[in-house]
mmCIF file of C-alpha atoms in Angstrom:
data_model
loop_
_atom_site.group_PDB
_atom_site.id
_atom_site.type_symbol
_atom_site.label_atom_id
_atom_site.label_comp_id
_atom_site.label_asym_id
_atom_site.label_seq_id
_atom_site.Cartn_x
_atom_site.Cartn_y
_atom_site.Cartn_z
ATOM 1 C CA UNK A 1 116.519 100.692 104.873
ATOM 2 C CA UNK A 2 117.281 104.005 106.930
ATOM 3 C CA UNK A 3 114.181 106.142 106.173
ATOM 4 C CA UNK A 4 112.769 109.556 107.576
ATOM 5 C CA UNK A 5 108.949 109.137 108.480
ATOM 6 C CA UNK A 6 105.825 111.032 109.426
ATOM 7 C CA UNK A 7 103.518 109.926 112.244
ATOM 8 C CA UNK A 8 99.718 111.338 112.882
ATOM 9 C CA UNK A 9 98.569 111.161 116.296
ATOM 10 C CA UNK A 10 94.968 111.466 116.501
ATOM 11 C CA UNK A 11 93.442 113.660 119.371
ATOM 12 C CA UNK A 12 89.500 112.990 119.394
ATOM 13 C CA UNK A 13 87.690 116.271 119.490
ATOM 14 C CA UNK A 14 84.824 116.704 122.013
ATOM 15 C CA UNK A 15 81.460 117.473 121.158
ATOM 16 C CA UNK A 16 81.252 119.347 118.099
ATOM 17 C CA UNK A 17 84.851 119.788 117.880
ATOM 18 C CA UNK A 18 86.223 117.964 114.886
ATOM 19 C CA UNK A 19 89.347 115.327 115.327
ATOM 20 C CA UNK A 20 92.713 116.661 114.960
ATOM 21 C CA UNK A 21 95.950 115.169 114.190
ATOM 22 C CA UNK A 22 99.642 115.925 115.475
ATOM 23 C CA UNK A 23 102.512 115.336 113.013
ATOM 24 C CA UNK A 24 105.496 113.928 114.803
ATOM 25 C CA UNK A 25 108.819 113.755 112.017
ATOM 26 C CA UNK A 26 111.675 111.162 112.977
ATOM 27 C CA UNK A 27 114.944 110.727 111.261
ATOM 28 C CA UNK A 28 116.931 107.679 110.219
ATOM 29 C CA UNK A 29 114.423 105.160 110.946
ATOM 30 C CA UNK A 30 114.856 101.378 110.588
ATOM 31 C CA UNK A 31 112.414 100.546 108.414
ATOM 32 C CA UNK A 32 112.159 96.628 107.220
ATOM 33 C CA UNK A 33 109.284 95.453 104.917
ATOM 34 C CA UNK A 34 106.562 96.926 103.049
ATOM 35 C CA UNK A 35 103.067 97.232 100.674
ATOM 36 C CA UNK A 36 102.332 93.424 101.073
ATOM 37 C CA UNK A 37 105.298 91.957 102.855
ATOM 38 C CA UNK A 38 105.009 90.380 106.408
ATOM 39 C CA UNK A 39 107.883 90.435 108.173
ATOM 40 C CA UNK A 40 106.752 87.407 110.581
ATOM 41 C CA UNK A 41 106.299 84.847 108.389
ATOM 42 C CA UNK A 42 103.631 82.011 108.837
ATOM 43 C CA UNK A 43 101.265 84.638 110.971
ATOM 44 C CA UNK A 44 98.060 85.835 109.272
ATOM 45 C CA UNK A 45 97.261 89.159 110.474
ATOM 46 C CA UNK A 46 101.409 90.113 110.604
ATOM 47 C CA UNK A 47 102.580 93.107 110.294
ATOM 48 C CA UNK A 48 103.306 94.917 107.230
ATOM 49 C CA UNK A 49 106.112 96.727 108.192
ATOM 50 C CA UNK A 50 108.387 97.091 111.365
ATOM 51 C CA UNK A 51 110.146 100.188 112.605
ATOM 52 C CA UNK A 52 113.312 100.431 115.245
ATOM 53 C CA UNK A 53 113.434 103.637 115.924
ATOM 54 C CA UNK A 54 117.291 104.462 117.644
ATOM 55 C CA UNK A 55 117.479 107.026 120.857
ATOM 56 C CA UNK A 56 120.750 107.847 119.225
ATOM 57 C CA UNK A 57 119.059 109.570 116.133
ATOM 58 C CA UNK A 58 115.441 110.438 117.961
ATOM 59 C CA UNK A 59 116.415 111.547 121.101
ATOM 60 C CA UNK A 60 113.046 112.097 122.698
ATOM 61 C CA UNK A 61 111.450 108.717 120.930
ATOM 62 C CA UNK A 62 110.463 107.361 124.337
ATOM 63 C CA UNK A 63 108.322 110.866 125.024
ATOM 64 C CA UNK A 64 106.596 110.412 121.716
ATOM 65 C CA UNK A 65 102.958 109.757 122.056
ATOM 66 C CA UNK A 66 102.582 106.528 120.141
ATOM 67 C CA UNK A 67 99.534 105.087 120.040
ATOM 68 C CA UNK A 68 97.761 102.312 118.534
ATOM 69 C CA UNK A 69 95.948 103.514 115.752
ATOM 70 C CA UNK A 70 98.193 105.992 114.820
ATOM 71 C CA UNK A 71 99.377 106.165 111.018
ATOM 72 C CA UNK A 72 102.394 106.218 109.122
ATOM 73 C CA UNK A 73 103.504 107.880 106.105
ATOM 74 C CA UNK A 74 107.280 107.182 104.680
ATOM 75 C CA UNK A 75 108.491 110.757 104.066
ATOM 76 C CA UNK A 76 108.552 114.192 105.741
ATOM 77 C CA UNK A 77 104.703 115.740 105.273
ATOM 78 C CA UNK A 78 103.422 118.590 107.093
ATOM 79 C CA UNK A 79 99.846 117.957 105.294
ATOM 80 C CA UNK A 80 97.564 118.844 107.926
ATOM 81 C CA UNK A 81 94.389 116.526 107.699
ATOM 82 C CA UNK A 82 91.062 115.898 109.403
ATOM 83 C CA UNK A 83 90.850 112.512 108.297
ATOM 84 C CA UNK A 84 92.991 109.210 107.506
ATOM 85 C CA UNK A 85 92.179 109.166 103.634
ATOM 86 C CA UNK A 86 93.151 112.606 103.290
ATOM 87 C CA UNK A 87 96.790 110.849 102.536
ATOM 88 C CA UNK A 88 97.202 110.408 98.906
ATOM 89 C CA UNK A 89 100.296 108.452 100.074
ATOM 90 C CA UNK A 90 99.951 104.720 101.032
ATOM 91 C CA UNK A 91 99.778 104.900 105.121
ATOM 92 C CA UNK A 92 100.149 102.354 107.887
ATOM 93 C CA UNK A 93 98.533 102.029 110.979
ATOM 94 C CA UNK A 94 100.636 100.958 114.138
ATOM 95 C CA UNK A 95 99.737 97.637 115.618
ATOM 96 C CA UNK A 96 102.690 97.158 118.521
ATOM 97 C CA UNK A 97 104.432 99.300 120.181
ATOM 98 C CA UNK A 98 107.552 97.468 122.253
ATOM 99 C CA UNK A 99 109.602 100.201 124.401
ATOM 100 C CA UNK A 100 113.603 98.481 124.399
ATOM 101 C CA UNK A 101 115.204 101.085 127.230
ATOM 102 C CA UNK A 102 117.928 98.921 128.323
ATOM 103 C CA UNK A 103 121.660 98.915 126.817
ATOM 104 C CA UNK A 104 123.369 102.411 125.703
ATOM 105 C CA UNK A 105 121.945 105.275 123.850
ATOM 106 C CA UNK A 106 123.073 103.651 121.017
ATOM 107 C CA UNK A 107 120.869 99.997 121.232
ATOM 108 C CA UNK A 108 117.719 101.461 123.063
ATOM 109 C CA UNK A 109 114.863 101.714 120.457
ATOM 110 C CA UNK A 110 111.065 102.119 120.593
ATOM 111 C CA UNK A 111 110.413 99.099 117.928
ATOM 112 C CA UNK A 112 106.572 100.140 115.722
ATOM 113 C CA UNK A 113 104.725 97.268 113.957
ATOM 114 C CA UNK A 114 102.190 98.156 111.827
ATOM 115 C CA UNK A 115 99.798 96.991 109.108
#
């Protein structure tokens, strides 16, 4: 399914400073599985859900800074958080992150598992 999505980056504060997150938005997202699926069968620890995220419709989506241990929330949020459970929504953390730069505009993708 072609989804929109919301992705928290987490940037550790430093000493007293509290953790913050930064809310990246990205449009027509690949999005295949879901809440108990695994979409590679016969593993254990899969992955819930995998993303292909298309230059063609996230132009910068090689800039964005993915990291593992980031969450994401299906939707558009702005909900501004200081913690994970603040989501009322279900949320998944990324688990891979697999840059695919070759090929046109239209094949490169930055393909997201997460759990």
């Amino acid at each position: 399914m072609k989804t929109d999505i919301t992705i928290y980056h987490k940037i550790l504060g430093l000493g007293q400073n509290p953790d913050t997150f930064k809310i990246t938005h990205l449009k027509n997202v690949s999005w295949q599985g879901g809440d108990g699926a695994s979409v590679n069968k016969g593993y254990e620890k899969a992955n819930d859900i995998k993303l292909r995220i298309f230059k063609k419709d996230n132009i910068d989506v090689f800039e964005t800074p993915f990291s593992i241990g980031d969450f994401i929330v299906l939707g558009i949020t702005e909900q501004e958080i200081t913690k994970q459970s603040d989501i009322k929504e279900k949320t998944y953390n990324i688990t891979t992150i697999i840059p695919h730069k070759r090929g046109t505009i239209t094949t490169q993708h930055m393909e997201i598992g997460a759990k």
